[in-house]
Amino acid sequence: MIDPDRYLDRIGFDRQVRLDLETLTALQRAHLTAVPFENLDVYAGLGVRTDPAASVAKIVDRRRGGWCFEANGAFAALLEALGFEVARLGAAVLLHGPNEVVDHLVVEVTLDRPYLVDVGFGDSFIVPLELNRAGPQAGGTGTFELIDSPMGTTLAEHEDGVPAARYRFSRVRRTMADFDAASQRLQTDPELHWRQKPFATRLLDGGPDRVTLLADRLKIRRGPDSVETPVAPEGWDAILREWFDMEPPW
């Protein structure tokens, strides 16, 4: 069983919880600030699970982050424990071109209307997006659009006014066990970026400012300005502790 109070304390959420859009938005931004999107266990070959209990323990007890199956899986469990109506959806990531394989988990939350929520996709939208709304909408970090087609709904981010596909999802409820095969494939394929270089990224103070630690540099974005600082291998763990309050798993 999830302890929602401990989870809320982990993400620094001390407001009254109401089942409304304002609370959902605040929870999403708090989670994106406190819980990094990171691949350290996958990179180190330690193995990760899709089981929500394992993900919650990693995030709350070990004060770590995780990738989509962990971050969105745990966040969905928190929202359910708080009384929100939640559906777990499968998505195909389109960042590198056409893809029909489900390799991402997203969350649908129904209030007065359905919303798309995602705390496990790195630098993306940071507020709930209306699922049944046509046309552009503000995502807190830029302009996003949900485009329906016979193949599903595509999340697109506008780049110079042109929608660029990020992922496509079907609004069919799934269980976390449905993502086991994708999780195993993504963490065991040495050709994929998850295994090649470590990274961690999170919002700063609710966003849209962000800090990102890559294998060889630290990126800090504040407003329109972005600063990159080289990071030597021997200093990487210390930078992780300083900016993410995490101990490396190696």
PDB file of C-alpha atoms in Angstrom:
ATOM      1  CA  MET A   1       0.000   0.000   0.000  1.00  0.00           C
ATOM      2  CA  ILE A   2       1.203   3.505  -0.811  1.00  0.00           C
ATOM      3  CA  ASP A   3       1.454   6.072   1.991  1.00  0.00           C
ATOM      4  CA  PRO A   4       0.318   9.277   0.271  1.00  0.00           C
ATOM      5  CA  ASP A   5       1.472  11.509   3.126  1.00  0.00           C
ATOM      6  CA  ARG A   6       5.053  10.254   2.870  1.00  0.00           C
ATOM      7  CA  TYR A   7       4.946  10.616  -0.905  1.00  0.00           C
ATOM      8  CA  LEU A   8       3.619  14.188  -0.645  1.00  0.00           C
ATOM      9  CA  ASP A   9       6.384  14.986   1.823  1.00  0.00           C
ATOM     10  CA  ARG A  10       8.930  13.562  -0.639  1.00  0.00           C
ATOM     11  CA  ILE A  11       7.811  15.998  -3.343  1.00  0.00           C
ATOM     12  CA  GLY A  12       7.450  18.911  -0.936  1.00  0.00           C
ATOM     13  CA  PHE A  13       3.685  19.230  -1.376  1.00  0.00           C
ATOM     14  CA  ASP A  14       2.153  20.780   1.746  1.00  0.00           C
ATOM     15  CA  ARG A  15      -1.106  22.158   0.330  1.00  0.00           C
ATOM     16  CA  GLN A  16      -4.583  20.785   0.896  1.00  0.00           C
ATOM     17  CA  VAL A  17      -5.388  18.164  -1.709  1.00  0.00           C
ATOM     18  CA  ARG A  18      -8.535  18.773  -3.719  1.00  0.00           C
ATOM     19  CA  LEU A  19      -9.655  16.778  -6.724  1.00  0.00           C
ATOM     20  CA  ASP A  20      -9.379  19.713  -9.102  1.00  0.00           C
ATOM     21  CA  LEU A  21      -7.153  21.007 -11.890  1.00  0.00           C
ATOM     22  CA  GLU A  22      -5.295  23.455  -9.658  1.00  0.00           C
ATOM     23  CA  THR A  23      -4.186  20.664  -7.331  1.00  0.00           C
ATOM     24  CA  LEU A  24      -3.321  18.299 -10.184  1.00  0.00           C
ATOM     25  CA  THR A  25      -1.197  21.008 -11.801  1.00  0.00           C
ATOM     26  CA  ALA A  26       0.602  21.735  -8.538  1.00  0.00           C
ATOM     27  CA  LEU A  27       1.240  18.021  -7.959  1.00  0.00           C
ATOM     28  CA  GLN A  28       2.660  17.567 -11.461  1.00  0.00           C
ATOM     29  CA  ARG A  29       5.040  20.505 -11.090  1.00  0.00           C
ATOM     30  CA  ALA A  30       6.082  19.458  -7.578  1.00  0.00           C
ATOM     31  CA  HIS A  31       6.858  15.943  -8.796  1.00  0.00           C
ATOM     32  CA  LEU A  32       8.851  17.222 -11.767  1.00  0.00           C
ATOM     33  CA  THR A  33      10.865  19.417  -9.386  1.00  0.00           C
ATOM     34  CA  ALA A  34      11.604  16.848  -6.681  1.00  0.00           C
ATOM     35  CA  VAL A  35      11.816  13.583  -8.639  1.00  0.00           C
ATOM     36  CA  PRO A  36      14.409  13.557 -11.428  1.00  0.00           C
ATOM     37  CA  PHE A  37      13.929  11.873 -14.764  1.00  0.00           C
ATOM     38  CA  GLU A  38      17.078   9.717 -14.721  1.00  0.00           C
ATOM     39  CA  ASN A  39      18.545   6.469 -16.035  1.00  0.00           C
ATOM     40  CA  LEU A  40      21.269   5.720 -13.483  1.00  0.00           C
ATOM     41  CA  ASP A  41      20.142   2.198 -12.544  1.00  0.00           C
ATOM     42  CA  VAL A  42      19.602   1.290 -16.198  1.00  0.00           C
ATOM     43  CA  TYR A  43      22.990   2.738 -17.169  1.00  0.00           C
ATOM     44  CA  ALA A  44      24.673   0.803 -14.358  1.00  0.00           C
ATOM     45  CA  GLY A  45      22.974  -2.419 -15.426  1.00  0.00           C
ATOM     46  CA  LEU A  46      21.249  -2.840 -12.070  1.00  0.00           C
ATOM     47  CA  GLY A  47      17.820  -3.487 -13.527  1.00  0.00           C
ATOM     48  CA  VAL A  48      14.557  -1.670 -12.855  1.00  0.00           C
ATOM     49  CA  ARG A  49      10.975  -2.911 -12.539  1.00  0.00           C
ATOM     50  CA  THR A  50       7.569  -1.685 -13.612  1.00  0.00           C
ATOM     51  CA  ASP A  51       5.973  -2.739 -10.313  1.00  0.00           C
ATOM     52  CA  PRO A  52       4.515   0.442  -8.735  1.00  0.00           C
ATOM     53  CA  ALA A  53       5.493  -0.688  -5.231  1.00  0.00           C
ATOM     54  CA  ALA A  54       9.139  -0.914  -6.302  1.00  0.00           C
ATOM     55  CA  SER A  55       8.953   2.467  -8.043  1.00  0.00           C
ATOM     56  CA  VAL A  56       7.356   4.172  -5.027  1.00  0.00           C
ATOM     57  CA  ALA A  57       9.969   2.668  -2.711  1.00  0.00           C
ATOM     58  CA  LYS A  58      12.754   3.886  -4.991  1.00  0.00           C
ATOM     59  CA  ILE A  59      11.341   7.402  -5.222  1.00  0.00           C
ATOM     60  CA  VAL A  60      10.091   7.868  -1.654  1.00  0.00           C
ATOM     61  CA  ASP A  61      12.373   5.698   0.482  1.00  0.00           C
ATOM     62  CA  ARG A  62      15.574   5.914  -1.549  1.00  0.00           C
ATOM     63  CA  ARG A  63      14.877   9.478  -2.713  1.00  0.00           C
ATOM     64  CA  ARG A  64      15.717   8.651  -6.303  1.00  0.00           C
ATOM     65  CA  GLY A  65      14.085   9.343  -9.638  1.00  0.00           C
ATOM     66  CA  GLY A  66      13.547   7.065 -12.597  1.00  0.00           C
ATOM     67  CA  TRP A  67      12.363   6.745 -16.168  1.00  0.00           C
ATOM     68  CA  CYS A  68       8.776   6.781 -17.422  1.00  0.00           C
ATOM     69  CA  PHE A  69       7.669   3.390 -16.123  1.00  0.00           C
ATOM     70  CA  GLU A  70       8.889   4.333 -12.640  1.00  0.00           C
ATOM     71  CA  ALA A  71       8.050   8.038 -12.448  1.00  0.00           C
ATOM     72  CA  ASN A  72       4.662   7.885 -14.178  1.00  0.00           C
ATOM     73  CA  GLY A  73       3.864   4.536 -12.592  1.00  0.00           C
ATOM     74  CA  ALA A  74       4.514   5.847  -9.093  1.00  0.00           C
ATOM     75  CA  PHE A  75       2.776   9.169  -9.770  1.00  0.00           C
ATOM     76  CA  ALA A  76      -0.319   7.347 -11.042  1.00  0.00           C
ATOM     77  CA  ALA A  77      -0.358   5.303  -7.834  1.00  0.00           C
ATOM     78  CA  LEU A  78      -0.110   8.495  -5.767  1.00  0.00           C
ATOM     79  CA  LEU A  79      -2.937  10.165  -7.661  1.00  0.00           C
ATOM     80  CA  GLU A  80      -5.168   7.111  -7.186  1.00  0.00           C
ATOM     81  CA  ALA A  81      -4.391   7.049  -3.471  1.00  0.00           C
ATOM     82  CA  LEU A  82      -5.434  10.703  -3.277  1.00  0.00           C
ATOM     83  CA  GLY A  83      -8.755   9.924  -4.990  1.00  0.00           C
ATOM     84  CA  PHE A  84      -8.105  10.987  -8.594  1.00  0.00           C
ATOM     85  CA  GLU A  85      -9.537   8.928 -11.474  1.00  0.00           C
ATOM     86  CA  VAL A  86      -6.502   7.611 -13.343  1.00  0.00           C
ATOM     87  CA  ALA A  87      -5.837   5.571 -16.490  1.00  0.00           C
ATOM     88  CA  ARG A  88      -2.434   4.297 -17.588  1.00  0.00           C
ATOM     89  CA  LEU A  89      -1.879   4.609 -21.333  1.00  0.00           C
ATOM     90  CA  GLY A  90       0.762   3.224 -23.682  1.00  0.00           C
ATOM     91  CA  ALA A  91       2.632   5.483 -26.089  1.00  0.00           C
ATOM     92  CA  ALA A  92       5.116   5.099 -28.942  1.00  0.00           C
ATOM     93  CA  VAL A  93       7.942   7.643 -28.800  1.00  0.00           C
ATOM     94  CA  LEU A  94       8.405   9.513 -32.096  1.00  0.00           C
ATOM     95  CA  LEU A  95      11.501  11.594 -31.321  1.00  0.00           C
ATOM     96  CA  HIS A  96      13.610   9.636 -33.798  1.00  0.00           C
ATOM     97  CA  GLY A  97      11.001   9.053 -36.476  1.00  0.00           C
ATOM     98  CA  PRO A  98       8.088   6.679 -37.084  1.00  0.00           C
ATOM     99  CA  ASN A  99       7.469   4.098 -34.372  1.00  0.00           C
ATOM    100  CA  GLU A 100       4.566   1.777 -33.650  1.00  0.00           C
ATOM    101  CA  VAL A 101       6.059   0.008 -30.627  1.00  0.00           C
ATOM    102  CA  VAL A 102       4.701   0.996 -27.214  1.00  0.00           C
ATOM    103  CA  ASP A 103       7.756   2.167 -25.267  1.00  0.00           C
ATOM    104  CA  HIS A 104       6.411   4.910 -23.006  1.00  0.00           C
ATOM    105  CA  LEU A 105       3.845   5.196 -20.214  1.00  0.00           C
ATOM    106  CA  VAL A 106       1.608   8.256 -19.880  1.00  0.00           C
ATOM    107  CA  VAL A 107      -1.247   9.053 -17.511  1.00  0.00           C
ATOM    108  CA  GLU A 108      -4.801  10.197 -18.174  1.00  0.00           C
ATOM    109  CA  VAL A 109      -6.579  11.905 -15.279  1.00  0.00           C
ATOM    110  CA  THR A 110     -10.297  12.631 -15.464  1.00  0.00           C
ATOM    111  CA  LEU A 111     -11.679  15.626 -13.581  1.00  0.00           C
ATOM    112  CA  ASP A 112     -14.487  17.626 -15.182  1.00  0.00           C
ATOM    113  CA  ARG A 113     -12.811  16.504 -18.414  1.00  0.00           C
ATOM    114  CA  PRO A 114      -9.837  14.254 -19.254  1.00  0.00           C
ATOM    115  CA  TYR A 115      -6.260  15.523 -19.040  1.00  0.00           C
ATOM    116  CA  LEU A 116      -2.886  14.156 -20.153  1.00  0.00           C
ATOM    117  CA  VAL A 117      -0.229  14.130 -17.422  1.00  0.00           C
ATOM    118  CA  ASP A 118       3.403  13.065 -17.800  1.00  0.00           C
ATOM    119  CA  VAL A 119       6.218  13.292 -15.235  1.00  0.00           C
ATOM    120  CA  GLY A 120       8.529  10.868 -17.058  1.00  0.00           C
ATOM    121  CA  PHE A 121       9.494  12.373 -20.407  1.00  0.00           C
ATOM    122  CA  GLY A 122      12.278  14.767 -19.530  1.00  0.00           C
ATOM    123  CA  ASP A 123      12.042  18.306 -20.896  1.00  0.00           C
ATOM    124  CA  SER A 124       8.405  18.432 -21.940  1.00  0.00           C
ATOM    125  CA  PHE A 125       5.095  19.947 -20.832  1.00  0.00           C
ATOM    126  CA  ILE A 126       4.781  20.592 -17.099  1.00  0.00           C
ATOM    127  CA  VAL A 127       1.041  21.196 -16.686  1.00  0.00           C
ATOM    128  CA  PRO A 128      -1.915  18.916 -17.540  1.00  0.00           C
ATOM    129  CA  LEU A 129      -3.080  19.124 -21.161  1.00  0.00           C
ATOM    130  CA  GLU A 130      -6.759  18.870 -22.118  1.00  0.00           C
ATOM    131  CA  LEU A 131      -7.191  15.641 -24.037  1.00  0.00           C
ATOM    132  CA  ASN A 132     -10.403  16.538 -25.872  1.00  0.00           C
ATOM    133  CA  ARG A 133      -9.238  19.977 -26.959  1.00  0.00           C
ATOM    134  CA  ALA A 134      -8.273  20.746 -30.537  1.00  0.00           C
ATOM    135  CA  GLY A 135      -5.537  23.219 -31.405  1.00  0.00           C
ATOM    136  CA  PRO A 136      -2.515  24.572 -29.549  1.00  0.00           C
ATOM    137  CA  GLN A 137      -2.424  24.853 -25.772  1.00  0.00           C
ATOM    138  CA  ALA A 138       0.115  26.115 -23.274  1.00  0.00           C
ATOM    139  CA  GLY A 139       2.226  23.410 -21.657  1.00  0.00           C
ATOM    140  CA  GLY A 140       4.162  25.567 -19.218  1.00  0.00           C
ATOM    141  CA  THR A 141       7.389  25.251 -21.217  1.00  0.00           C
ATOM    142  CA  GLY A 142       6.033  26.021 -24.666  1.00  0.00           C
ATOM    143  CA  THR A 143       3.099  25.359 -26.959  1.00  0.00           C
ATOM    144  CA  PHE A 144       1.785  21.825 -27.374  1.00  0.00           C
ATOM    145  CA  GLU A 145      -0.966  20.239 -29.401  1.00  0.00           C
ATOM    146  CA  LEU A 146      -2.800  16.924 -29.270  1.00  0.00           C
ATOM    147  CA  ILE A 147      -3.559  15.698 -32.789  1.00  0.00           C
ATOM    148  CA  ASP A 148      -6.020  12.842 -33.314  1.00  0.00           C
ATOM    149  CA  SER A 149      -5.669  10.301 -36.111  1.00  0.00           C
ATOM    150  CA  PRO A 150      -6.833   6.733 -36.807  1.00  0.00           C
ATOM    151  CA  MET A 151      -3.525   5.541 -35.295  1.00  0.00           C
ATOM    152  CA  GLY A 152      -4.054   7.362 -32.008  1.00  0.00           C
ATOM    153  CA  THR A 153      -3.399  10.755 -30.446  1.00  0.00           C
ATOM    154  CA  THR A 154      -0.070  12.444 -31.128  1.00  0.00           C
ATOM    155  CA  LEU A 155       1.520  14.821 -28.656  1.00  0.00           C
ATOM    156  CA  ALA A 156       3.271  17.524 -30.673  1.00  0.00           C
ATOM    157  CA  GLU A 157       5.377  20.434 -29.465  1.00  0.00           C
ATOM    158  CA  HIS A 158       5.437  23.559 -31.604  1.00  0.00           C
ATOM    159  CA  GLU A 159       8.864  24.499 -32.936  1.00  0.00           C
ATOM    160  CA  ASP A 160       8.805  27.891 -34.675  1.00  0.00           C
ATOM    161  CA  GLY A 161       5.058  27.469 -35.002  1.00  0.00           C
ATOM    162  CA  VAL A 162       5.266  24.008 -36.573  1.00  0.00           C
ATOM    163  CA  PRO A 163       4.025  20.945 -34.614  1.00  0.00           C
ATOM    164  CA  ALA A 164       6.805  18.388 -34.048  1.00  0.00           C
ATOM    165  CA  ALA A 165       5.714  14.917 -32.936  1.00  0.00           C
ATOM    166  CA  ARG A 166       6.889  13.711 -29.529  1.00  0.00           C
ATOM    167  CA  TYR A 167       4.848  10.544 -28.992  1.00  0.00           C
ATOM    168  CA  ARG A 168       1.598   8.887 -30.048  1.00  0.00           C
ATOM    169  CA  PHE A 169      -0.713   7.122 -27.621  1.00  0.00           C
ATOM    170  CA  SER A 170      -3.966   5.193 -27.578  1.00  0.00           C
ATOM    171  CA  ARG A 171      -6.553   5.935 -24.926  1.00  0.00           C
ATOM    172  CA  VAL A 172      -6.872   2.299 -23.912  1.00  0.00           C
ATOM    173  CA  ARG A 173      -6.374   1.450 -20.255  1.00  0.00           C
ATOM    174  CA  ARG A 174      -3.340  -0.695 -19.496  1.00  0.00           C
ATOM    175  CA  THR A 175      -1.859  -2.343 -16.432  1.00  0.00           C
ATOM    176  CA  MET A 176       1.746  -1.861 -15.378  1.00  0.00           C
ATOM    177  CA  ALA A 177       2.434  -5.484 -16.309  1.00  0.00           C
ATOM    178  CA  ASP A 178       1.662  -4.540 -19.916  1.00  0.00           C
ATOM    179  CA  PHE A 179       4.899  -2.513 -19.943  1.00  0.00           C
ATOM    180  CA  ASP A 180       7.185  -5.315 -18.714  1.00  0.00           C
ATOM    181  CA  ALA A 181       8.394  -6.323 -22.181  1.00  0.00           C
ATOM    182  CA  ALA A 182       9.126  -2.727 -23.203  1.00  0.00           C
ATOM    183  CA  SER A 183      10.994  -2.104 -19.961  1.00  0.00           C
ATOM    184  CA  GLN A 184      13.160  -5.181 -20.436  1.00  0.00           C
ATOM    185  CA  ARG A 185      13.950  -4.326 -24.041  1.00  0.00           C
ATOM    186  CA  LEU A 186      14.840  -0.699 -23.345  1.00  0.00           C
ATOM    187  CA  GLN A 187      17.140  -1.499 -20.434  1.00  0.00           C
ATOM    188  CA  THR A 188      18.965  -4.426 -22.033  1.00  0.00           C
ATOM    189  CA  ASP A 189      19.582  -3.156 -25.575  1.00  0.00           C
ATOM    190  CA  PRO A 190      23.164  -1.760 -25.539  1.00  0.00           C
ATOM    191  CA  GLU A 191      22.487   0.261 -28.678  1.00  0.00           C
ATOM    192  CA  LEU A 192      19.918   2.472 -26.971  1.00  0.00           C
ATOM    193  CA  HIS A 193      20.893   5.698 -25.205  1.00  0.00           C
ATOM    194  CA  TRP A 194      19.585   4.452 -21.855  1.00  0.00           C
ATOM    195  CA  ARG A 195      22.620   2.161 -21.516  1.00  0.00           C
ATOM    196  CA  GLN A 196      25.240   4.412 -23.084  1.00  0.00           C
ATOM    197  CA  LYS A 197      25.496   7.531 -20.898  1.00  0.00           C
ATOM    198  CA  PRO A 198      24.085   8.596 -17.521  1.00  0.00           C
ATOM    199  CA  PHE A 199      21.765  11.589 -17.188  1.00  0.00           C
ATOM    200  CA  ALA A 200      19.427  13.266 -14.731  1.00  0.00           C
ATOM    201  CA  THR A 201      17.089  16.227 -15.219  1.00  0.00           C
ATOM    202  CA  ARG A 202      14.468  18.030 -13.136  1.00  0.00           C
ATOM    203  CA  LEU A 203      12.641  21.327 -12.861  1.00  0.00           C
ATOM    204  CA  LEU A 204      13.916  24.125 -10.673  1.00  0.00           C
ATOM    205  CA  ASP A 205      11.339  25.593  -8.276  1.00  0.00           C
ATOM    206  CA  GLY A 206       8.335  24.327 -10.213  1.00  0.00           C
ATOM    207  CA  GLY A 207       9.708  25.309 -13.603  1.00  0.00           C
ATOM    208  CA  PRO A 208       9.981  26.162 -16.341  1.00  0.00           C
ATOM    209  CA  ASP A 209      13.624  26.587 -15.285  1.00  0.00           C
ATOM    210  CA  ARG A 210      15.496  23.280 -15.433  1.00  0.00           C
ATOM    211  CA  VAL A 211      18.792  21.621 -14.508  1.00  0.00           C
ATOM    212  CA  THR A 212      20.168  18.719 -16.549  1.00  0.00           C
ATOM    213  CA  LEU A 213      23.267  16.673 -15.807  1.00  0.00           C
ATOM    214  CA  LEU A 214      24.657  14.821 -18.816  1.00  0.00           C
ATOM    215  CA  ALA A 215      27.695  12.579 -18.999  1.00  0.00           C
ATOM    216  CA  ASP A 216      30.107  15.454 -19.622  1.00  0.00           C
ATOM    217  CA  ARG A 217      28.283  18.690 -18.762  1.00  0.00           C
ATOM    218  CA  LEU A 218      25.785  20.445 -16.541  1.00  0.00           C
ATOM    219  CA  LYS A 219      23.050  22.516 -18.218  1.00  0.00           C
ATOM    220  CA  ILE A 220      21.080  25.123 -16.258  1.00  0.00           C
ATOM    221  CA  ARG A 221      18.227  26.968 -17.942  1.00  0.00           C
ATOM    222  CA  ARG A 222      16.750  30.020 -16.260  1.00  0.00           C
ATOM    223  CA  GLY A 223      14.250  31.955 -18.309  1.00  0.00           C
ATOM    224  CA  PRO A 224      15.607  32.550 -21.819  1.00  0.00           C
ATOM    225  CA  ASP A 225      19.192  31.948 -20.707  1.00  0.00           C
ATOM    226  CA  SER A 226      20.959  28.582 -20.686  1.00  0.00           C
ATOM    227  CA  VAL A 227      24.432  27.950 -19.300  1.00  0.00           C
ATOM    228  CA  GLU A 228      26.499  24.803 -19.855  1.00  0.00           C
ATOM    229  CA  THR A 229      29.461  23.860 -17.662  1.00  0.00           C
ATOM    230  CA  PRO A 230      31.864  20.993 -18.440  1.00  0.00           C
ATOM    231  CA  VAL A 231      31.861  18.190 -15.867  1.00  0.00           C
ATOM    232  CA  ALA A 232      34.891  15.936 -15.468  1.00  0.00           C
ATOM    233  CA  PRO A 233      34.272  12.228 -14.771  1.00  0.00           C
ATOM    234  CA  GLU A 234      35.822  12.478 -11.308  1.00  0.00           C
ATOM    235  CA  GLY A 235      33.465  15.316 -10.381  1.00  0.00           C
ATOM    236  CA  TRP A 236      30.242  13.818 -11.748  1.00  0.00           C
ATOM    237  CA  ASP A 237      29.035  12.186  -8.532  1.00  0.00           C
ATOM    238  CA  ALA A 238      29.518  15.386  -6.547  1.00  0.00           C
ATOM    239  CA  ILE A 239      27.500  17.395  -9.088  1.00  0.00           C
ATOM    240  CA  LEU A 240      24.736  14.784  -8.882  1.00  0.00           C
ATOM    241  CA  ARG A 241      24.616  15.170  -5.106  1.00  0.00           C
ATOM    242  CA  GLU A 242      24.671  18.967  -5.287  1.00  0.00           C
ATOM    243  CA  TRP A 243      21.894  19.458  -7.820  1.00  0.00           C
ATOM    244  CA  PHE A 244      19.786  16.319  -7.394  1.00  0.00           C
ATOM    245  CA  ASP A 245      20.345  15.324  -3.761  1.00  0.00           C
ATOM    246  CA  MET A 246      20.945  11.748  -4.928  1.00  0.00           C
ATOM    247  CA  GLU A 247      23.623   9.187  -4.271  1.00  0.00           C
ATOM    248  CA  PRO A 248      24.847   7.411  -7.406  1.00  0.00           C
ATOM    249  CA  PRO A 249      23.950   3.705  -7.409  1.00  0.00           C
ATOM    250  CA  TRP A 250      27.468   2.529  -8.314  1.00  0.00           C
TER     251      TRP A 250
END
